[in-house]
Amino acid sequence: MADNNEYKPLRKISEAFNSLATTIKTPNVDIEVAPFSQACSHVSPLFGCLGIAFKFAEIDYVAKVIDLSEASKSIATLQSLIERDMEQNCVRKAGSHTRNLLRVKRGLDMVRVLFEQMIATEYGFLNPTLYEHVDLICDCLFYDLGKNVFFIVVMMNLE
């Protein structure tokens, strides 16, 4: 019989980003590209829940996550990914890994905000367990990413 977690995308997302949160909480440890891109790949089914209007966003998001996944074969950490693009002076160029990282971040932000709004307006009072899961996912997605000032500065310069 198949594992029940196989059919629970929120659980997969929660577990993947909890693992990243543990890494972030560890002093002097950079986030690896491979686990980050793997965690982000679990988010793409949520775009499907948003309907056909978000199909283009889903296609774009998936392409960027695939790029990061491919980059993880030769680049170990998000920090080194950004530094490499800076050295090659291609941070702002379309298709650069850093720019794709920014697009993935924006996709995560969009999904987070949309689902927060859906829960707050329609399901929040009916299903507190669902709210707790999404709240946990959002906390894990954005937990203390500000600890790495260099990452924040680069991302702010791209926006």
mmCIF file with all atom_site columns, C-alpha atoms in Angstrom:
data_model
loop_
_atom_site.group_PDB
_atom_site.id
_atom_site.type_symbol
_atom_site.label_atom_id
_atom_site.label_alt_id
_atom_site.label_comp_id
_atom_site.label_asym_id
_atom_site.label_entity_id
_atom_site.label_seq_id
_atom_site.pdbx_PDB_ins_code
_atom_site.Cartn_x
_atom_site.Cartn_y
_atom_site.Cartn_z
_atom_site.occupancy
_atom_site.B_iso_or_equiv
_atom_site.pdbx_formal_charge
_atom_site.auth_seq_id
_atom_site.auth_comp_id
_atom_site.auth_asym_id
_atom_site.auth_atom_id
_atom_site.pdbx_PDB_model_num
ATOM 1   C CA . MET A 1 1   ? 0.000   0.000  0.000   1.00 0.00 ? 1   MET A CA 1
ATOM 2   C CA . ALA A 1 2   ? 1.287   3.471  -0.856  1.00 0.00 ? 2   ALA A CA 1
ATOM 3   C CA . ASP A 1 3   ? 2.440   5.855  1.836   1.00 0.00 ? 3   ASP A CA 1
ATOM 4   C CA . ASN A 1 4   ? -0.393  8.217  2.840   1.00 0.00 ? 4   ASN A CA 1
ATOM 5   C CA . ASN A 1 5   ? 2.023   11.184 2.789   1.00 0.00 ? 5   ASN A CA 1
ATOM 6   C CA . GLU A 1 6   ? 2.458   10.635 -0.953  1.00 0.00 ? 6   GLU A CA 1
ATOM 7   C CA . TYR A 1 7   ? -0.979  12.163 -1.496  1.00 0.00 ? 7   TYR A CA 1
ATOM 8   C CA . LYS A 1 8   ? -0.648  15.012 1.006   1.00 0.00 ? 8   LYS A CA 1
ATOM 9   C CA . PRO A 1 9   ? 1.127   17.934 -0.665  1.00 0.00 ? 9   PRO A CA 1
ATOM 10  C CA . LEU A 1 10  ? 0.836   20.230 2.369   1.00 0.00 ? 10  LEU A CA 1
ATOM 11  C CA . ARG A 1 11  ? 2.570   17.639 4.523   1.00 0.00 ? 11  ARG A CA 1
ATOM 12  C CA . LYS A 1 12  ? 5.369   17.277 1.936   1.00 0.00 ? 12  LYS A CA 1
ATOM 13  C CA . ILE A 1 13  ? 5.786   21.047 1.792   1.00 0.00 ? 13  ILE A CA 1
ATOM 14  C CA . SER A 1 14  ? 5.783   21.327 5.573   1.00 0.00 ? 14  SER A CA 1
ATOM 15  C CA . GLU A 1 15  ? 8.379   18.587 6.017   1.00 0.00 ? 15  GLU A CA 1
ATOM 16  C CA . ALA A 1 16  ? 10.655  19.966 3.295   1.00 0.00 ? 16  ALA A CA 1
ATOM 17  C CA . PHE A 1 17  ? 10.594  23.522 4.613   1.00 0.00 ? 17  PHE A CA 1
ATOM 18  C CA . ASN A 1 18  ? 10.909  22.359 8.236   1.00 0.00 ? 18  ASN A CA 1
ATOM 19  C CA . SER A 1 19  ? 14.131  20.682 7.187   1.00 0.00 ? 19  SER A CA 1
ATOM 20  C CA . LEU A 1 20  ? 15.314  23.944 5.607   1.00 0.00 ? 20  LEU A CA 1
ATOM 21  C CA . ALA A 1 21  ? 14.322  25.857 8.744   1.00 0.00 ? 21  ALA A CA 1
ATOM 22  C CA . THR A 1 22  ? 16.520  23.539 10.798  1.00 0.00 ? 22  THR A CA 1
ATOM 23  C CA . THR A 1 23  ? 19.419  24.322 8.467   1.00 0.00 ? 23  THR A CA 1
ATOM 24  C CA . ILE A 1 24  ? 18.786  28.055 8.717   1.00 0.00 ? 24  ILE A CA 1
ATOM 25  C CA . LYS A 1 25  ? 18.743  27.901 12.518  1.00 0.00 ? 25  LYS A CA 1
ATOM 26  C CA . THR A 1 26  ? 22.222  26.349 12.508  1.00 0.00 ? 26  THR A CA 1
ATOM 27  C CA . PRO A 1 27  ? 24.874  29.073 12.842  1.00 0.00 ? 27  PRO A CA 1
ATOM 28  C CA . ASN A 1 28  ? 27.240  29.604 9.901   1.00 0.00 ? 28  ASN A CA 1
ATOM 29  C CA . VAL A 1 29  ? 25.484  27.148 7.610   1.00 0.00 ? 29  VAL A CA 1
ATOM 30  C CA . ASP A 1 30  ? 24.349  28.212 4.152   1.00 0.00 ? 30  ASP A CA 1
ATOM 31  C CA . ILE A 1 31  ? 21.244  26.831 2.492   1.00 0.00 ? 31  ILE A CA 1
ATOM 32  C CA . GLU A 1 32  ? 22.066  24.204 -0.108  1.00 0.00 ? 32  GLU A CA 1
ATOM 33  C CA . VAL A 1 33  ? 20.553  24.667 -3.555  1.00 0.00 ? 33  VAL A CA 1
ATOM 34  C CA . ALA A 1 34  ? 19.411  21.038 -3.959  1.00 0.00 ? 34  ALA A CA 1
ATOM 35  C CA . PRO A 1 35  ? 17.209  20.791 -0.835  1.00 0.00 ? 35  PRO A CA 1
ATOM 36  C CA . PHE A 1 36  ? 15.885  24.299 -1.463  1.00 0.00 ? 36  PHE A CA 1
ATOM 37  C CA . SER A 1 37  ? 14.874  23.498 -5.035  1.00 0.00 ? 37  SER A CA 1
ATOM 38  C CA . GLN A 1 38  ? 13.418  20.158 -3.929  1.00 0.00 ? 38  GLN A CA 1
ATOM 39  C CA . ALA A 1 39  ? 11.306  21.899 -1.275  1.00 0.00 ? 39  ALA A CA 1
ATOM 40  C CA . CYS A 1 40  ? 10.156  24.474 -3.821  1.00 0.00 ? 40  CYS A CA 1
ATOM 41  C CA . SER A 1 41  ? 9.168   21.730 -6.244  1.00 0.00 ? 41  SER A CA 1
ATOM 42  C CA . HIS A 1 42  ? 6.578   20.517 -3.724  1.00 0.00 ? 42  HIS A CA 1
ATOM 43  C CA . VAL A 1 43  ? 4.833   23.912 -3.891  1.00 0.00 ? 43  VAL A CA 1
ATOM 44  C CA . SER A 1 44  ? 3.975   23.744 -7.604  1.00 0.00 ? 44  SER A CA 1
ATOM 45  C CA . PRO A 1 45  ? 0.794   21.633 -7.111  1.00 0.00 ? 45  PRO A CA 1
ATOM 46  C CA . LEU A 1 46  ? -0.636  24.508 -5.074  1.00 0.00 ? 46  LEU A CA 1
ATOM 47  C CA . PHE A 1 47  ? -0.657  26.651 -8.226  1.00 0.00 ? 47  PHE A CA 1
ATOM 48  C CA . GLY A 1 48  ? -3.061  24.111 -9.707  1.00 0.00 ? 48  GLY A CA 1
ATOM 49  C CA . CYS A 1 49  ? -5.447  24.752 -6.822  1.00 0.00 ? 49  CYS A CA 1
ATOM 50  C CA . LEU A 1 50  ? -5.596  28.402 -7.850  1.00 0.00 ? 50  LEU A CA 1
ATOM 51  C CA . GLY A 1 51  ? -7.197  27.646 -11.202 1.00 0.00 ? 51  GLY A CA 1
ATOM 52  C CA . ILE A 1 52  ? -6.476  28.230 -14.860 1.00 0.00 ? 52  ILE A CA 1
ATOM 53  C CA . ALA A 1 53  ? -5.743  31.927 -14.306 1.00 0.00 ? 53  ALA A CA 1
ATOM 54  C CA . PHE A 1 54  ? -2.503  30.917 -12.588 1.00 0.00 ? 54  PHE A CA 1
ATOM 55  C CA . LYS A 1 55  ? -1.380  28.382 -15.204 1.00 0.00 ? 55  LYS A CA 1
ATOM 56  C CA . PHE A 1 56  ? 1.223   30.752 -16.670 1.00 0.00 ? 56  PHE A CA 1
ATOM 57  C CA . ALA A 1 57  ? 2.565   31.501 -13.189 1.00 0.00 ? 57  ALA A CA 1
ATOM 58  C CA . GLU A 1 58  ? 2.801   27.761 -12.531 1.00 0.00 ? 58  GLU A CA 1
ATOM 59  C CA . ILE A 1 59  ? 4.685   27.112 -15.780 1.00 0.00 ? 59  ILE A CA 1
ATOM 60  C CA . ASP A 1 60  ? 7.093   29.971 -15.042 1.00 0.00 ? 60  ASP A CA 1
ATOM 61  C CA . TYR A 1 61  ? 7.588   28.844 -11.434 1.00 0.00 ? 61  TYR A CA 1
ATOM 62  C CA . VAL A 1 62  ? 8.261   25.227 -12.414 1.00 0.00 ? 62  VAL A CA 1
ATOM 63  C CA . ALA A 1 63  ? 10.798  26.306 -15.067 1.00 0.00 ? 63  ALA A CA 1
ATOM 64  C CA . LYS A 1 64  ? 12.681  28.410 -12.507 1.00 0.00 ? 64  LYS A CA 1
ATOM 65  C CA . VAL A 1 65  ? 12.683  25.593 -9.939  1.00 0.00 ? 65  VAL A CA 1
ATOM 66  C CA . ILE A 1 66  ? 14.013  23.187 -12.578 1.00 0.00 ? 66  ILE A CA 1
ATOM 67  C CA . ASP A 1 67  ? 16.792  25.675 -13.374 1.00 0.00 ? 67  ASP A CA 1
ATOM 68  C CA . LEU A 1 68  ? 17.747  25.832 -9.693  1.00 0.00 ? 68  LEU A CA 1
ATOM 69  C CA . SER A 1 69  ? 17.640  22.050 -9.488  1.00 0.00 ? 69  SER A CA 1
ATOM 70  C CA . GLU A 1 70  ? 19.978  21.778 -12.482 1.00 0.00 ? 70  GLU A CA 1
ATOM 71  C CA . ALA A 1 71  ? 22.240  24.445 -10.974 1.00 0.00 ? 71  ALA A CA 1
ATOM 72  C CA . SER A 1 72  ? 22.479  22.388 -7.782  1.00 0.00 ? 72  SER A CA 1
ATOM 73  C CA . LYS A 1 73  ? 24.555  19.836 -9.708  1.00 0.00 ? 73  LYS A CA 1
ATOM 74  C CA . SER A 1 74  ? 27.427  22.304 -9.948  1.00 0.00 ? 74  SER A CA 1
ATOM 75  C CA . ILE A 1 75  ? 26.666  24.919 -7.271  1.00 0.00 ? 75  ILE A CA 1
ATOM 76  C CA . ALA A 1 76  ? 26.353  23.842 -3.648  1.00 0.00 ? 76  ALA A CA 1
ATOM 77  C CA . THR A 1 77  ? 24.738  26.756 -1.804  1.00 0.00 ? 77  THR A CA 1
ATOM 78  C CA . LEU A 1 78  ? 22.412  29.658 -2.530  1.00 0.00 ? 78  LEU A CA 1
ATOM 79  C CA . GLN A 1 79  ? 25.153  31.990 -1.319  1.00 0.00 ? 79  GLN A CA 1
ATOM 80  C CA . SER A 1 80  ? 27.665  30.624 -3.837  1.00 0.00 ? 80  SER A CA 1
ATOM 81  C CA . LEU A 1 81  ? 25.005  30.718 -6.569  1.00 0.00 ? 81  LEU A CA 1
ATOM 82  C CA . ILE A 1 82  ? 24.492  34.439 -5.987  1.00 0.00 ? 82  ILE A CA 1
ATOM 83  C CA . GLU A 1 83  ? 28.226  35.136 -5.678  1.00 0.00 ? 83  GLU A CA 1
ATOM 84  C CA . ARG A 1 84  ? 28.911  33.286 -8.917  1.00 0.00 ? 84  ARG A CA 1
ATOM 85  C CA . ASP A 1 85  ? 26.309  35.315 -10.802 1.00 0.00 ? 85  ASP A CA 1
ATOM 86  C CA . MET A 1 86  ? 27.723  38.512 -9.303  1.00 0.00 ? 86  MET A CA 1
ATOM 87  C CA . GLU A 1 87  ? 31.239  37.582 -10.436 1.00 0.00 ? 87  GLU A CA 1
ATOM 88  C CA . GLN A 1 88  ? 29.918  36.930 -13.943 1.00 0.00 ? 88  GLN A CA 1
ATOM 89  C CA . ASN A 1 89  ? 27.964  40.205 -13.817 1.00 0.00 ? 89  ASN A CA 1
ATOM 90  C CA . CYS A 1 90  ? 24.751  38.448 -14.824 1.00 0.00 ? 90  CYS A CA 1
ATOM 91  C CA . VAL A 1 91  ? 22.620  38.876 -11.695 1.00 0.00 ? 91  VAL A CA 1
ATOM 92  C CA . ARG A 1 92  ? 20.087  41.073 -13.481 1.00 0.00 ? 92  ARG A CA 1
ATOM 93  C CA . LYS A 1 93  ? 20.069  39.130 -16.742 1.00 0.00 ? 93  LYS A CA 1
ATOM 94  C CA . ALA A 1 94  ? 17.020  37.059 -17.631 1.00 0.00 ? 94  ALA A CA 1
ATOM 95  C CA . GLY A 1 95  ? 17.726  33.388 -17.080 1.00 0.00 ? 95  GLY A CA 1
ATOM 96  C CA . SER A 1 96  ? 20.471  33.874 -14.507 1.00 0.00 ? 96  SER A CA 1
ATOM 97  C CA . HIS A 1 97  ? 20.244  31.553 -11.540 1.00 0.00 ? 97  HIS A CA 1
ATOM 98  C CA . THR A 1 98  ? 19.963  34.494 -9.149  1.00 0.00 ? 98  THR A CA 1
ATOM 99  C CA . ARG A 1 99  ? 17.128  36.010 -11.136 1.00 0.00 ? 99  ARG A CA 1
ATOM 100 C CA . ASN A 1 100 ? 15.400  32.628 -11.216 1.00 0.00 ? 100 ASN A CA 1
ATOM 101 C CA . LEU A 1 101 ? 15.868  32.407 -7.456  1.00 0.00 ? 101 LEU A CA 1
ATOM 102 C CA . LEU A 1 102 ? 14.121  35.760 -7.123  1.00 0.00 ? 102 LEU A CA 1
ATOM 103 C CA . ARG A 1 103 ? 11.256  34.563 -9.337  1.00 0.00 ? 103 ARG A CA 1
ATOM 104 C CA . VAL A 1 104 ? 10.881  31.424 -7.200  1.00 0.00 ? 104 VAL A CA 1
ATOM 105 C CA . LYS A 1 105 ? 10.826  33.598 -4.076  1.00 0.00 ? 105 LYS A CA 1
ATOM 106 C CA . ARG A 1 106 ? 8.096   35.748 -5.623  1.00 0.00 ? 106 ARG A CA 1
ATOM 107 C CA . GLY A 1 107 ? 6.138   32.632 -6.562  1.00 0.00 ? 107 GLY A CA 1
ATOM 108 C CA . LEU A 1 108 ? 6.367   31.374 -2.985  1.00 0.00 ? 108 LEU A CA 1
ATOM 109 C CA . ASP A 1 109 ? 5.259   34.779 -1.720  1.00 0.00 ? 109 ASP A CA 1
ATOM 110 C CA . MET A 1 110 ? 2.297   34.823 -4.088  1.00 0.00 ? 110 MET A CA 1
ATOM 111 C CA . VAL A 1 111 ? 1.107   31.342 -3.125  1.00 0.00 ? 111 VAL A CA 1
ATOM 112 C CA . ARG A 1 112 ? 1.589   32.136 0.562   1.00 0.00 ? 112 ARG A CA 1
ATOM 113 C CA . VAL A 1 113 ? -0.449  35.339 0.388   1.00 0.00 ? 113 VAL A CA 1
ATOM 114 C CA . LEU A 1 114 ? -3.220  33.817 -1.722  1.00 0.00 ? 114 LEU A CA 1
ATOM 115 C CA . PHE A 1 115 ? -3.643  30.832 0.558   1.00 0.00 ? 115 PHE A CA 1
ATOM 116 C CA . GLU A 1 116 ? -3.491  33.017 3.673   1.00 0.00 ? 116 GLU A CA 1
ATOM 117 C CA . GLN A 1 117 ? -6.312  35.103 2.206   1.00 0.00 ? 117 GLN A CA 1
ATOM 118 C CA . MET A 1 118 ? -8.352  32.052 1.231   1.00 0.00 ? 118 MET A CA 1
ATOM 119 C CA . ILE A 1 119 ? -8.048  30.618 4.716   1.00 0.00 ? 119 ILE A CA 1
ATOM 120 C CA . ALA A 1 120 ? -8.773  33.921 6.439   1.00 0.00 ? 120 ALA A CA 1
ATOM 121 C CA . THR A 1 121 ? -11.906 34.604 4.428   1.00 0.00 ? 121 THR A CA 1
ATOM 122 C CA . GLU A 1 122 ? -13.462 31.252 3.614   1.00 0.00 ? 122 GLU A CA 1
ATOM 123 C CA . TYR A 1 123 ? -12.014 28.396 5.624   1.00 0.00 ? 123 TYR A CA 1
ATOM 124 C CA . GLY A 1 124 ? -10.431 29.983 8.679   1.00 0.00 ? 124 GLY A CA 1
ATOM 125 C CA . PHE A 1 125 ? -13.403 29.553 10.971  1.00 0.00 ? 125 PHE A CA 1
ATOM 126 C CA . LEU A 1 126 ? -14.386 26.149 9.555   1.00 0.00 ? 126 LEU A CA 1
ATOM 127 C CA . ASN A 1 127 ? -11.091 24.344 9.589   1.00 0.00 ? 127 ASN A CA 1
ATOM 128 C CA . PRO A 1 128 ? -8.548  25.500 12.189  1.00 0.00 ? 128 PRO A CA 1
ATOM 129 C CA . THR A 1 129 ? -6.326  22.485 11.435  1.00 0.00 ? 129 THR A CA 1
ATOM 130 C CA . LEU A 1 130 ? -5.926  23.632 7.842   1.00 0.00 ? 130 LEU A CA 1
ATOM 131 C CA . TYR A 1 131 ? -5.010  27.107 9.062   1.00 0.00 ? 131 TYR A CA 1
ATOM 132 C CA . GLU A 1 132 ? -2.363  25.635 11.393  1.00 0.00 ? 132 GLU A CA 1
ATOM 133 C CA . HIS A 1 133 ? -0.778  23.680 8.525   1.00 0.00 ? 133 HIS A CA 1
ATOM 134 C CA . VAL A 1 134 ? -0.578  26.683 6.219   1.00 0.00 ? 134 VAL A CA 1
ATOM 135 C CA . ASP A 1 135 ? 0.655   28.897 9.059   1.00 0.00 ? 135 ASP A CA 1
ATOM 136 C CA . LEU A 1 136 ? 3.406   26.354 9.777   1.00 0.00 ? 136 LEU A CA 1
ATOM 137 C CA . ILE A 1 137 ? 4.357   26.212 6.109   1.00 0.00 ? 137 ILE A CA 1
ATOM 138 C CA . CYS A 1 138 ? 4.531   30.005 5.852   1.00 0.00 ? 138 CYS A CA 1
ATOM 139 C CA . ASP A 1 139 ? 6.611   30.242 9.018   1.00 0.00 ? 139 ASP A CA 1
ATOM 140 C CA . CYS A 1 140 ? 9.034   27.668 7.653   1.00 0.00 ? 140 CYS A CA 1
ATOM 141 C CA . LEU A 1 141 ? 9.235   29.295 4.236   1.00 0.00 ? 141 LEU A CA 1
ATOM 142 C CA . PHE A 1 142 ? 10.231  32.640 5.606   1.00 0.00 ? 142 PHE A CA 1
ATOM 143 C CA . TYR A 1 143 ? 11.882  31.841 8.944   1.00 0.00 ? 143 TYR A CA 1
ATOM 144 C CA . ASP A 1 144 ? 14.846  34.093 9.548   1.00 0.00 ? 144 ASP A CA 1
ATOM 145 C CA . LEU A 1 145 ? 15.959  34.305 5.937   1.00 0.00 ? 145 LEU A CA 1
ATOM 146 C CA . GLY A 1 146 ? 17.123  37.771 6.933   1.00 0.00 ? 146 GLY A CA 1
ATOM 147 C CA . LYS A 1 147 ? 20.063  36.303 8.868   1.00 0.00 ? 147 LYS A CA 1
ATOM 148 C CA . ASN A 1 148 ? 22.082  36.374 5.697   1.00 0.00 ? 148 ASN A CA 1
ATOM 149 C CA . VAL A 1 149 ? 22.449  40.085 4.960   1.00 0.00 ? 149 VAL A CA 1
ATOM 150 C CA . PHE A 1 150 ? 24.265  39.503 1.697   1.00 0.00 ? 150 PHE A CA 1
ATOM 151 C CA . PHE A 1 151 ? 21.354  37.489 0.333   1.00 0.00 ? 151 PHE A CA 1
ATOM 152 C CA . ILE A 1 152 ? 18.859  40.186 1.320   1.00 0.00 ? 152 ILE A CA 1
ATOM 153 C CA . VAL A 1 153 ? 20.927  42.988 -0.233  1.00 0.00 ? 153 VAL A CA 1
ATOM 154 C CA . VAL A 1 154 ? 21.243  41.146 -3.532  1.00 0.00 ? 154 VAL A CA 1
ATOM 155 C CA . MET A 1 155 ? 17.544  40.329 -3.624  1.00 0.00 ? 155 MET A CA 1
ATOM 156 C CA . MET A 1 156 ? 16.579  43.922 -2.828  1.00 0.00 ? 156 MET A CA 1
ATOM 157 C CA . ASN A 1 157 ? 18.802  45.162 -5.635  1.00 0.00 ? 157 ASN A CA 1
ATOM 158 C CA . LEU A 1 158 ? 17.028  42.877 -8.096  1.00 0.00 ? 158 LEU A CA 1
ATOM 159 C CA . GLU A 1 159 ? 13.530  44.089 -7.246  1.00 0.00 ? 159 GLU A CA 1
#
